[in-house]
Structure formats: structure tokens, C-alpha cells
Amino acid sequence: MAQALQPNTAGSLFASDGKTHPVPDILMAVTLVLGLLSFITAFFPGLHLITSWAGLVGIVTGAYGQWVSVTTRERFGLVLGLGASGIGLLIGMSNGGLFGGLF
């Protein structure tokens, strides 16, 4: 009877194991913020330094977050942030790169 009272989260996209995971959650939030920053600033070619560096740091934090993530919820947010960071990094690199065309 106890089984019938517990919700089934096995098939849910945001399934959690009921435990707190502060490090993966922080990495997910940082990756999403950096990805959003990189993606938005990619629309302005003059901001290629911010776009490129935010994208690169977002990819690094997202990759480490994927390595230590435990739940599907964390991985879902990390993949969104990684995608936005990657798009921003590539557009920023095409507009001048990480060092503003010095190298």
C-alpha cells in the first residue's frame, strides 16, 4: 500500500532522487547564465569579446557540470546552457575572437 502513495517520477523529465546536489545545481545555473549572456551578446558584433569569453567559460563549466551531474533535471539545464554557450562562442569567434583580433 505504501507503493501506491508515492508518486512515480521515473519517467519524468525533471526526475530527482530526493537529495540535494548543490555543486551540480550551481554549475547548471552558472552555465545557463553564461549561455544566455553569450547567446544574447552574439547579436552585437562589437561585443565579441564578451560573447567569446562567456561562451568559452560556459562550455567549460557545463562540461564539468555534465561530469558531476546526477539527475536528468541537472543534465537538461546543462545541455541548454552548453548549446547556447557553443553558439555564442562560435559567433563571437567569427566576429573577432577571444583577443579582439590581436592574434
PDB file of N, CA and C in Angstrom:
ATOM      1  N   MET A   1       0.818  -1.190   0.000  1.00  0.00           N
ATOM      2  CA  MET A   1       0.000   0.000   0.000  1.00  0.00           C
ATOM      3  C   MET A   1       0.861   1.252   0.000  1.00  0.00           C
ATOM      4  N   ALA A   2       2.030   1.190   0.586  1.00  0.00           N
ATOM      5  CA  ALA A   2       2.907   2.356   0.608  1.00  0.00           C
ATOM      6  C   ALA A   2       3.380   2.694  -0.805  1.00  0.00           C
ATOM      7  N   GLN A   3       3.488   1.690  -1.662  1.00  0.00           N
ATOM      8  CA  GLN A   3       3.899   1.931  -3.035  1.00  0.00           C
ATOM      9  C   GLN A   3       2.883   2.778  -3.786  1.00  0.00           C
ATOM     10  N   ALA A   4       1.635   2.609  -3.528  1.00  0.00           N
ATOM     11  CA  ALA A   4       0.584   3.328  -4.241  1.00  0.00           C
ATOM     12  C   ALA A   4       0.549   4.803  -3.851  1.00  0.00           C
ATOM     13  N   LEU A   5       1.067   5.173  -2.710  1.00  0.00           N
ATOM     14  CA  LEU A   5       1.017   6.554  -2.254  1.00  0.00           C
ATOM     15  C   LEU A   5       2.196   7.389  -2.737  1.00  0.00           C
ATOM     16  N   GLN A   6       3.231   6.775  -3.222  1.00  0.00           N
ATOM     17  CA  GLN A   6       4.394   7.517  -3.687  1.00  0.00           C
ATOM     18  C   GLN A   6       4.250   7.826  -5.176  1.00  0.00           C
ATOM     19  N   PRO A   7       4.544   9.070  -5.560  1.00  0.00           N
ATOM     20  CA  PRO A   7       4.442   9.406  -6.983  1.00  0.00           C
ATOM     21  C   PRO A   7       5.533   8.734  -7.786  1.00  0.00           C
ATOM     22  N   ASN A   8       5.214   8.425  -9.017  1.00  0.00           N
ATOM     23  CA  ASN A   8       6.173   7.803  -9.915  1.00  0.00           C
ATOM     24  C   ASN A   8       6.916   8.898 -10.674  1.00  0.00           C
ATOM     25  N   THR A   9       8.173   9.108 -10.337  1.00  0.00           N
ATOM     26  CA  THR A   9       8.966  10.133 -11.023  1.00  0.00           C
ATOM     27  C   THR A   9       9.980   9.524 -11.968  1.00  0.00           C
ATOM     28  N   ALA A  10       9.926   8.228 -12.175  1.00  0.00           N
ATOM     29  CA  ALA A  10      10.918   7.566 -13.015  1.00  0.00           C
ATOM     30  C   ALA A  10      10.835   8.027 -14.468  1.00  0.00           C
ATOM     31  N   GLY A  11       9.659   8.338 -14.959  1.00  0.00           N
ATOM     32  CA  GLY A  11       9.510   8.747 -16.340  1.00  0.00           C
ATOM     33  C   GLY A  11       9.490  10.243 -16.532  1.00  0.00           C
ATOM     34  N   SER A  12       9.597  11.012 -15.464  1.00  0.00           N
ATOM     35  CA  SER A  12       9.530  12.456 -15.554  1.00  0.00           C
ATOM     36  C   SER A  12      10.840  13.034 -16.063  1.00  0.00           C
ATOM     37  N   LEU A  13      10.748  14.082 -16.869  1.00  0.00           N
ATOM     38  CA  LEU A  13      11.934  14.745 -17.391  1.00  0.00           C
ATOM     39  C   LEU A  13      12.744  15.380 -16.264  1.00  0.00           C
ATOM     40  N   PHE A  14      12.064  15.892 -15.257  1.00  0.00           N
ATOM     41  CA  PHE A  14      12.737  16.561 -14.155  1.00  0.00           C
ATOM     42  C   PHE A  14      12.802  15.672 -12.927  1.00  0.00           C
ATOM     43  N   ALA A  15      12.963  14.389 -13.122  1.00  0.00           N
ATOM     44  CA  ALA A  15      13.013  13.444 -12.021  1.00  0.00           C
ATOM     45  C   ALA A  15      14.208  13.745 -11.129  1.00  0.00           C
ATOM     46  N   SER A  16      13.983  13.623  -9.847  1.00  0.00           N
ATOM     47  CA  SER A  16      15.041  13.852  -8.879  1.00  0.00           C
ATOM     48  C   SER A  16      15.107  12.656  -7.958  1.00  0.00           C
ATOM     49  N   ASP A  17      16.236  12.483  -7.335  1.00  0.00           N
ATOM     50  CA  ASP A  17      16.376  11.372  -6.411  1.00  0.00           C
ATOM     51  C   ASP A  17      16.027  11.774  -4.988  1.00  0.00           C
ATOM     52  N   GLY A  18      15.526  12.973  -4.784  1.00  0.00           N
ATOM     53  CA  GLY A  18      15.099  13.418  -3.469  1.00  0.00           C
ATOM     54  C   GLY A  18      16.224  13.958  -2.605  1.00  0.00           C
ATOM     55  N   LYS A  19      17.426  14.043  -3.140  1.00  0.00           N
ATOM     56  CA  LYS A  19      18.572  14.555  -2.396  1.00  0.00           C
ATOM     57  C   LYS A  19      18.986  15.899  -2.978  1.00  0.00           C
ATOM     58  N   THR A  20      19.715  16.666  -2.165  1.00  0.00           N
ATOM     59  CA  THR A  20      20.216  17.943  -2.663  1.00  0.00           C
ATOM     60  C   THR A  20      21.575  17.733  -3.317  1.00  0.00           C
ATOM     61  N   HIS A  21      21.796  18.471  -4.387  1.00  0.00           N
ATOM     62  CA  HIS A  21      23.053  18.419  -5.119  1.00  0.00           C
ATOM     63  C   HIS A  21      23.501  19.858  -5.360  1.00  0.00           C
ATOM     64  N   PRO A  22      24.122  20.505  -4.366  1.00  0.00           N
ATOM     65  CA  PRO A  22      24.439  21.928  -4.524  1.00  0.00           C
ATOM     66  C   PRO A  22      25.459  22.230  -5.619  1.00  0.00           C
ATOM     67  N   VAL A  23      26.489  21.424  -5.768  1.00  0.00           N
ATOM     68  CA  VAL A  23      27.518  21.718  -6.777  1.00  0.00           C
ATOM     69  C   VAL A  23      26.957  21.600  -8.200  1.00  0.00           C
ATOM     70  N   PRO A  24      26.279  20.498  -8.555  1.00  0.00           N
ATOM     71  CA  PRO A  24      25.715  20.446  -9.910  1.00  0.00           C
ATOM     72  C   PRO A  24      24.646  21.513 -10.155  1.00  0.00           C
ATOM     73  N   ASP A  25      23.887  21.872  -9.129  1.00  0.00           N
ATOM     74  CA  ASP A  25      22.870  22.910  -9.304  1.00  0.00           C
ATOM     75  C   ASP A  25      23.513  24.272  -9.559  1.00  0.00           C
ATOM     76  N   ILE A  26      24.591  24.570  -8.840  1.00  0.00           N
ATOM     77  CA  ILE A  26      25.292  25.836  -9.063  1.00  0.00           C
ATOM     78  C   ILE A  26      25.929  25.848 -10.452  1.00  0.00           C
ATOM     79  N   LEU A  27      26.546  24.741 -10.837  1.00  0.00           N
ATOM     80  CA  LEU A  27      27.140  24.663 -12.174  1.00  0.00           C
ATOM     81  C   LEU A  27      26.084  24.810 -13.259  1.00  0.00           C
ATOM     82  N   MET A  28      24.910  24.234 -13.042  1.00  0.00           N
ATOM     83  CA  MET A  28      23.832  24.361 -14.012  1.00  0.00           C
ATOM     84  C   MET A  28      23.398  25.822 -14.136  1.00  0.00           C
ATOM     85  N   ALA A  29      23.236  26.505 -13.004  1.00  0.00           N
ATOM     86  CA  ALA A  29      22.816  27.906 -13.028  1.00  0.00           C
ATOM     87  C   ALA A  29      23.862  28.786 -13.708  1.00  0.00           C
ATOM     88  N   VAL A  30      25.136  28.577 -13.379  1.00  0.00           N
ATOM     89  CA  VAL A  30      26.207  29.367 -13.988  1.00  0.00           C
ATOM     90  C   VAL A  30      26.271  29.109 -15.493  1.00  0.00           C
ATOM     91  N   THR A  31      26.136  27.863 -15.895  1.00  0.00           N
ATOM     92  CA  THR A  31      26.169  27.526 -17.324  1.00  0.00           C
ATOM     93  C   THR A  31      25.001  28.165 -18.060  1.00  0.00           C
ATOM     94  N   LEU A  32      23.819  28.138 -17.463  1.00  0.00           N
ATOM     95  CA  LEU A  32      22.660  28.754 -18.111  1.00  0.00           C
ATOM     96  C   LEU A  32      22.821  30.265 -18.227  1.00  0.00           C
ATOM     97  N   VAL A  33      23.329  30.911 -17.184  1.00  0.00           N
ATOM     98  CA  VAL A  33      23.517  32.371 -17.223  1.00  0.00           C
ATOM     99  C   VAL A  33      24.572  32.744 -18.256  1.00  0.00           C
ATOM    100  N   LEU A  34      25.699  32.035 -18.259  1.00  0.00           N
ATOM    101  CA  LEU A  34      26.744  32.327 -19.238  1.00  0.00           C
ATOM    102  C   LEU A  34      26.286  32.021 -20.664  1.00  0.00           C
ATOM    103  N   GLY A  35      25.527  30.960 -20.836  1.00  0.00           N
ATOM    104  CA  GLY A  35      24.992  30.640 -22.157  1.00  0.00           C
ATOM    105  C   GLY A  35      24.031  31.699 -22.647  1.00  0.00           C
ATOM    106  N   LEU A  36      23.177  32.164 -21.755  1.00  0.00           N
ATOM    107  CA  LEU A  36      22.230  33.223 -22.124  1.00  0.00           C
ATOM    108  C   LEU A  36      22.974  34.511 -22.457  1.00  0.00           C
ATOM    109  N   LEU A  37      23.958  34.867 -21.638  1.00  0.00           N
ATOM    110  CA  LEU A  37      24.762  36.064 -21.907  1.00  0.00           C
ATOM    111  C   LEU A  37      25.488  35.949 -23.240  1.00  0.00           C
ATOM    112  N   SER A  38      26.100  34.819 -23.480  1.00  0.00           N
ATOM    113  CA  SER A  38      26.835  34.612 -24.722  1.00  0.00           C
ATOM    114  C   SER A  38      25.906  34.642 -25.934  1.00  0.00           C
ATOM    115  N   PHE A  39      24.761  34.023 -25.806  1.00  0.00           N
ATOM    116  CA  PHE A  39      23.816  33.971 -26.927  1.00  0.00           C
ATOM    117  C   PHE A  39      23.263  35.355 -27.246  1.00  0.00           C
ATOM    118  N   ILE A  40      22.902  36.110 -26.220  1.00  0.00           N
ATOM    119  CA  ILE A  40      22.312  37.438 -26.454  1.00  0.00           C
ATOM    120  C   ILE A  40      23.341  38.408 -27.014  1.00  0.00           C
ATOM    121  N   THR A  41      24.553  38.407 -26.436  1.00  0.00           N
ATOM    122  CA  THR A  41      25.566  39.338 -26.930  1.00  0.00           C
ATOM    123  C   THR A  41      26.092  38.949 -28.309  1.00  0.00           C
ATOM    124  N   ALA A  42      25.823  37.739 -28.759  1.00  0.00           N
ATOM    125  CA  ALA A  42      26.256  37.328 -30.098  1.00  0.00           C
ATOM    126  C   ALA A  42      25.546  38.122 -31.190  1.00  0.00           C
ATOM    127  N   PHE A  43      24.427  38.740 -30.871  1.00  0.00           N
ATOM    128  CA  PHE A  43      23.703  39.533 -31.860  1.00  0.00           C
ATOM    129  C   PHE A  43      24.339  40.902 -32.087  1.00  0.00           C
ATOM    130  N   PHE A  44      25.336  41.258 -31.288  1.00  0.00           N
ATOM    131  CA  PHE A  44      26.010  42.542 -31.406  1.00  0.00           C
ATOM    132  C   PHE A  44      27.489  42.295 -31.702  1.00  0.00           C
ATOM    133  N   PRO A  45      27.918  42.480 -32.953  1.00  0.00           N
ATOM    134  CA  PRO A  45      29.292  42.143 -33.330  1.00  0.00           C
ATOM    135  C   PRO A  45      30.362  42.876 -32.520  1.00  0.00           C
ATOM    136  N   GLY A  46      30.065  44.052 -32.020  1.00  0.00           N
ATOM    137  CA  GLY A  46      31.034  44.803 -31.242  1.00  0.00           C
ATOM    138  C   GLY A  46      31.292  44.209 -29.863  1.00  0.00           C
ATOM    139  N   LEU A  47      30.457  43.307 -29.429  1.00  0.00           N
ATOM    140  CA  LEU A  47      30.606  42.679 -28.110  1.00  0.00           C
ATOM    141  C   LEU A  47      31.224  41.289 -28.222  1.00  0.00           C
ATOM    142  N   HIS A  48      32.029  41.073 -29.246  1.00  0.00           N
ATOM    143  CA  HIS A  48      32.557  39.730 -29.483  1.00  0.00           C
ATOM    144  C   HIS A  48      33.467  39.244 -28.360  1.00  0.00           C
ATOM    145  N   LEU A  49      34.117  40.145 -27.626  1.00  0.00           N
ATOM    146  CA  LEU A  49      34.960  39.711 -26.510  1.00  0.00           C
ATOM    147  C   LEU A  49      34.114  39.088 -25.402  1.00  0.00           C
ATOM    148  N   ILE A  50      33.033  39.765 -25.051  1.00  0.00           N
ATOM    149  CA  ILE A  50      32.134  39.225 -24.020  1.00  0.00           C
ATOM    150  C   ILE A  50      31.499  37.929 -24.506  1.00  0.00           C
ATOM    151  N   THR A  51      31.060  37.941 -25.750  1.00  0.00           N
ATOM    152  CA  THR A  51      30.418  36.756 -26.328  1.00  0.00           C
ATOM    153  C   THR A  51      31.352  35.551 -26.307  1.00  0.00           C
ATOM    154  N   SER A  52      32.575  35.754 -26.759  1.00  0.00           N
ATOM    155  CA  SER A  52      33.530  34.648 -26.856  1.00  0.00           C
ATOM    156  C   SER A  52      33.922  34.113 -25.483  1.00  0.00           C
ATOM    157  N   TRP A  53      34.273  35.006 -24.571  1.00  0.00           N
ATOM    158  CA  TRP A  53      34.719  34.548 -23.250  1.00  0.00           C
ATOM    159  C   TRP A  53      33.584  33.932 -22.447  1.00  0.00           C
ATOM    160  N   ALA A  54      32.390  34.520 -22.518  1.00  0.00           N
ATOM    161  CA  ALA A  54      31.246  33.926 -21.803  1.00  0.00           C
ATOM    162  C   ALA A  54      30.921  32.552 -22.384  1.00  0.00           C
ATOM    163  N   GLY A  55      31.012  32.410 -23.698  1.00  0.00           N
ATOM    164  CA  GLY A  55      30.772  31.112 -24.326  1.00  0.00           C
ATOM    165  C   GLY A  55      31.800  30.076 -23.926  1.00  0.00           C
ATOM    166  N   LEU A  56      33.075  30.473 -23.904  1.00  0.00           N
ATOM    167  CA  LEU A  56      34.138  29.534 -23.540  1.00  0.00           C
ATOM    168  C   LEU A  56      34.018  29.085 -22.078  1.00  0.00           C
ATOM    169  N   VAL A  57      33.804  30.034 -21.181  1.00  0.00           N
ATOM    170  CA  VAL A  57      33.658  29.676 -19.765  1.00  0.00           C
ATOM    171  C   VAL A  57      32.383  28.869 -19.547  1.00  0.00           C
ATOM    172  N   GLY A  58      31.325  29.200 -20.286  1.00  0.00           N
ATOM    173  CA  GLY A  58      30.089  28.427 -20.194  1.00  0.00           C
ATOM    174  C   GLY A  58      30.270  26.987 -20.641  1.00  0.00           C
ATOM    175  N   ILE A  59      31.052  26.774 -21.664  1.00  0.00           N
ATOM    176  CA  ILE A  59      31.315  25.411 -22.129  1.00  0.00           C
ATOM    177  C   ILE A  59      32.140  24.636 -21.107  1.00  0.00           C
ATOM    178  N   VAL A  60      33.123  25.286 -20.509  1.00  0.00           N
ATOM    179  CA  VAL A  60      33.956  24.614 -19.510  1.00  0.00           C
ATOM    180  C   VAL A  60      33.137  24.247 -18.275  1.00  0.00           C
ATOM    181  N   THR A  61      32.348  25.202 -17.766  1.00  0.00           N
ATOM    182  CA  THR A  61      31.526  24.897 -16.580  1.00  0.00           C
ATOM    183  C   THR A  61      30.451  23.865 -16.908  1.00  0.00           C
ATOM    184  N   GLY A  62      29.890  23.936 -18.100  1.00  0.00           N
ATOM    185  CA  GLY A  62      28.880  22.961 -18.497  1.00  0.00           C
ATOM    186  C   GLY A  62      29.437  21.565 -18.652  1.00  0.00           C
ATOM    187  N   ALA A  63      30.644  21.480 -19.185  1.00  0.00           N
ATOM    188  CA  ALA A  63      31.274  20.160 -19.338  1.00  0.00           C
ATOM    189  C   ALA A  63      31.574  19.540 -17.979  1.00  0.00           C
ATOM    190  N   TYR A  64      32.090  20.337 -17.060  1.00  0.00           N
ATOM    191  CA  TYR A  64      32.341  19.811 -15.714  1.00  0.00           C
ATOM    192  C   TYR A  64      31.023  19.470 -15.018  1.00  0.00           C
ATOM    193  N   GLY A  65      30.013  20.291 -15.245  1.00  0.00           N
ATOM    194  CA  GLY A  65      28.696  20.002 -14.670  1.00  0.00           C
ATOM    195  C   GLY A  65      28.114  18.705 -15.182  1.00  0.00           C
ATOM    196  N   GLN A  66      28.314  18.421 -16.461  1.00  0.00           N
ATOM    197  CA  GLN A  66      27.852  17.148 -17.004  1.00  0.00           C
ATOM    198  C   GLN A  66      28.570  15.978 -16.353  1.00  0.00           C
ATOM    199  N   TRP A  67      29.823  16.176 -16.057  1.00  0.00           N
ATOM    200  CA  TRP A  67      30.622  15.106 -15.451  1.00  0.00           C
ATOM    201  C   TRP A  67      30.154  14.781 -14.041  1.00  0.00           C
ATOM    202  N   VAL A  68      29.753  15.800 -13.263  1.00  0.00           N
ATOM    203  CA  VAL A  68      29.362  15.563 -11.868  1.00  0.00           C
ATOM    204  C   VAL A  68      27.850  15.511 -11.670  1.00  0.00           C
ATOM    205  N   SER A  69      27.065  15.716 -12.725  1.00  0.00           N
ATOM    206  CA  SER A  69      25.610  15.736 -12.569  1.00  0.00           C
ATOM    207  C   SER A  69      25.072  14.356 -12.209  1.00  0.00           C
ATOM    208  N   VAL A  70      23.924  14.381 -11.526  1.00  0.00           N
ATOM    209  CA  VAL A  70      23.334  13.145 -11.043  1.00  0.00           C
ATOM    210  C   VAL A  70      21.942  12.923 -11.632  1.00  0.00           C
ATOM    211  N   THR A  71      21.163  13.979 -11.759  1.00  0.00           N
ATOM    212  CA  THR A  71      19.771  13.827 -12.176  1.00  0.00           C
ATOM    213  C   THR A  71      19.558  14.336 -13.604  1.00  0.00           C
ATOM    214  N   THR A  72      18.457  13.936 -14.160  1.00  0.00           N
ATOM    215  CA  THR A  72      18.077  14.369 -15.507  1.00  0.00           C
ATOM    216  C   THR A  72      17.800  15.867 -15.532  1.00  0.00           C
ATOM    217  N   ARG A  73      17.260  16.402 -14.459  1.00  0.00           N
ATOM    218  CA  ARG A  73      16.962  17.835 -14.382  1.00  0.00           C
ATOM    219  C   ARG A  73      18.236  18.650 -14.551  1.00  0.00           C
ATOM    220  N   GLU A  74      19.297  18.234 -13.886  1.00  0.00           N
ATOM    221  CA  GLU A  74      20.564  18.938 -13.988  1.00  0.00           C
ATOM    222  C   GLU A  74      21.124  18.833 -15.402  1.00  0.00           C
ATOM    223  N   ARG A  75      21.064  17.659 -15.967  1.00  0.00           N
ATOM    224  CA  ARG A  75      21.617  17.454 -17.309  1.00  0.00           C
ATOM    225  C   ARG A  75      20.835  18.233 -18.366  1.00  0.00           C
ATOM    226  N   PHE A  76      19.535  18.334 -18.193  1.00  0.00           N
ATOM    227  CA  PHE A  76      18.698  19.079 -19.134  1.00  0.00           C
ATOM    228  C   PHE A  76      19.111  20.549 -19.162  1.00  0.00           C
ATOM    229  N   GLY A  77      19.238  21.161 -17.986  1.00  0.00           N
ATOM    230  CA  GLY A  77      19.667  22.560 -17.920  1.00  0.00           C
ATOM    231  C   GLY A  77      21.068  22.763 -18.440  1.00  0.00           C
ATOM    232  N   LEU A  78      21.950  21.811 -18.151  1.00  0.00           N
ATOM    233  CA  LEU A  78      23.323  21.913 -18.623  1.00  0.00           C
ATOM    234  C   LEU A  78      23.408  21.837 -20.143  1.00  0.00           C
ATOM    235  N   VAL A  79      22.622  20.978 -20.748  1.00  0.00           N
ATOM    236  CA  VAL A  79      22.643  20.856 -22.213  1.00  0.00           C
ATOM    237  C   VAL A  79      22.125  22.134 -22.866  1.00  0.00           C
ATOM    238  N   LEU A  80      21.100  22.740 -22.290  1.00  0.00           N
ATOM    239  CA  LEU A  80      20.611  24.017 -22.825  1.00  0.00           C
ATOM    240  C   LEU A  80      21.687  25.098 -22.723  1.00  0.00           C
ATOM    241  N   GLY A  81      22.328  25.191 -21.575  1.00  0.00           N
ATOM    242  CA  GLY A  81      23.384  26.175 -21.394  1.00  0.00           C
ATOM    243  C   GLY A  81      24.586  25.920 -22.289  1.00  0.00           C
ATOM    244  N   LEU A  82      24.951  24.641 -22.448  1.00  0.00           N
ATOM    245  CA  LEU A  82      26.065  24.294 -23.330  1.00  0.00           C
ATOM    246  C   LEU A  82      25.766  24.669 -24.778  1.00  0.00           C
ATOM    247  N   GLY A  83      24.556  24.423 -25.215  1.00  0.00           N
ATOM    248  CA  GLY A  83      24.183  24.773 -26.591  1.00  0.00           C
ATOM    249  C   GLY A  83      24.245  26.266 -26.833  1.00  0.00           C
ATOM    250  N   ALA A  84      23.690  27.044 -25.911  1.00  0.00           N
ATOM    251  CA  ALA A  84      23.715  28.497 -26.053  1.00  0.00           C
ATOM    252  C   ALA A  84      25.143  29.030 -25.969  1.00  0.00           C
ATOM    253  N   SER A  85      25.949  28.455 -25.081  1.00  0.00           N
ATOM    254  CA  SER A  85      27.347  28.874 -24.963  1.00  0.00           C
ATOM    255  C   SER A  85      28.124  28.545 -26.235  1.00  0.00           C
ATOM    256  N   GLY A  86      27.877  27.388 -26.793  1.00  0.00           N
ATOM    257  CA  GLY A  86      28.563  26.996 -28.019  1.00  0.00           C
ATOM    258  C   GLY A  86      28.212  27.892 -29.188  1.00  0.00           C
ATOM    259  N   ILE A  87      26.942  28.210 -29.332  1.00  0.00           N
ATOM    260  CA  ILE A  87      26.521  29.102 -30.417  1.00  0.00           C
ATOM    261  C   ILE A  87      27.155  30.479 -30.229  1.00  0.00           C
ATOM    262  N   GLY A  88      27.111  30.987 -28.998  1.00  0.00           N
ATOM    263  CA  GLY A  88      27.712  32.289 -28.726  1.00  0.00           C
ATOM    264  C   GLY A  88      29.212  32.298 -28.971  1.00  0.00           C
ATOM    265  N   LEU A  89      29.891  31.236 -28.534  1.00  0.00           N
ATOM    266  CA  LEU A  89      31.341  31.158 -28.744  1.00  0.00           C
ATOM    267  C   LEU A  89      31.677  31.166 -30.230  1.00  0.00           C
ATOM    268  N   LEU A  90      30.984  30.375 -31.015  1.00  0.00           N
ATOM    269  CA  LEU A  90      31.291  30.305 -32.446  1.00  0.00           C
ATOM    270  C   LEU A  90      31.005  31.622 -33.164  1.00  0.00           C
ATOM    271  N   ILE A  91      29.901  32.270 -32.826  1.00  0.00           N
ATOM    272  CA  ILE A  91      29.601  33.563 -33.451  1.00  0.00           C
ATOM    273  C   ILE A  91      30.595  34.620 -32.983  1.00  0.00           C
ATOM    274  N   GLY A  92      30.952  34.583 -31.695  1.00  0.00           N
ATOM    275  CA  GLY A  92      31.948  35.528 -31.196  1.00  0.00           C
ATOM    276  C   GLY A  92      33.300  35.338 -31.847  1.00  0.00           C
ATOM    277  N   MET A  93      33.670  34.083 -32.087  1.00  0.00           N
ATOM    278  CA  MET A  93      34.945  33.809 -32.761  1.00  0.00           C
ATOM    279  C   MET A  93      34.919  34.321 -34.205  1.00  0.00           C
ATOM    280  N   SER A  94      33.780  34.233 -34.849  1.00  0.00           N
ATOM    281  CA  SER A  94      33.701  34.705 -36.229  1.00  0.00           C
ATOM    282  C   SER A  94      33.713  36.236 -36.317  1.00  0.00           C
ATOM    283  N   ASN A  95      33.362  36.906 -35.223  1.00  0.00           N
ATOM    284  CA  ASN A  95      33.330  38.366 -35.216  1.00  0.00           C
ATOM    285  C   ASN A  95      34.616  39.004 -34.693  1.00  0.00           C
ATOM    286  N   GLY A  96      35.586  38.224 -34.260  1.00  0.00           N
ATOM    287  CA  GLY A  96      36.826  38.835 -33.796  1.00  0.00           C
ATOM    288  C   GLY A  96      37.583  37.986 -32.784  1.00  0.00           C
ATOM    289  N   GLY A  97      36.898  37.051 -32.173  1.00  0.00           N
ATOM    290  CA  GLY A  97      37.582  36.112 -31.305  1.00  0.00           C
ATOM    291  C   GLY A  97      37.769  36.542 -29.879  1.00  0.00           C
ATOM    292  N   LEU A  98      38.564  35.749 -29.175  1.00  0.00           N
ATOM    293  CA  LEU A  98      38.779  35.928 -27.750  1.00  0.00           C
ATOM    294  C   LEU A  98      39.675  37.118 -27.419  1.00  0.00           C
ATOM    295  N   PHE A  99      40.533  37.501 -28.340  1.00  0.00           N
ATOM    296  CA  PHE A  99      41.501  38.558 -28.050  1.00  0.00           C
ATOM    297  C   PHE A  99      41.323  39.776 -28.938  1.00  0.00           C
ATOM    298  N   GLY A 100      40.192  39.890 -29.578  1.00  0.00           N
ATOM    299  CA  GLY A 100      39.897  41.080 -30.360  1.00  0.00           C
ATOM    300  C   GLY A 100      40.707  41.230 -31.616  1.00  0.00           C
ATOM    301  N   GLY A 101      41.162  40.144 -32.182  1.00  0.00           N
ATOM    302  CA  GLY A 101      41.926  40.195 -33.412  1.00  0.00           C
ATOM    303  C   GLY A 101      43.403  40.494 -33.223  1.00  0.00           C
ATOM    304  N   LEU A 102      43.902  40.466 -31.980  1.00  0.00           N
ATOM    305  CA  LEU A 102      45.316  40.727 -31.741  1.00  0.00           C
ATOM    306  C   LEU A 102      46.192  39.556 -32.170  1.00  0.00           C
ATOM    307  N   PHE A 103      45.646  38.344 -32.145  1.00  0.00           N
ATOM    308  CA  PHE A 103      46.418  37.171 -32.513  1.00  0.00           C
ATOM    309  C   PHE A 103      45.857  36.533 -33.765  1.00  0.00           C
TER     310      PHE A 103
END
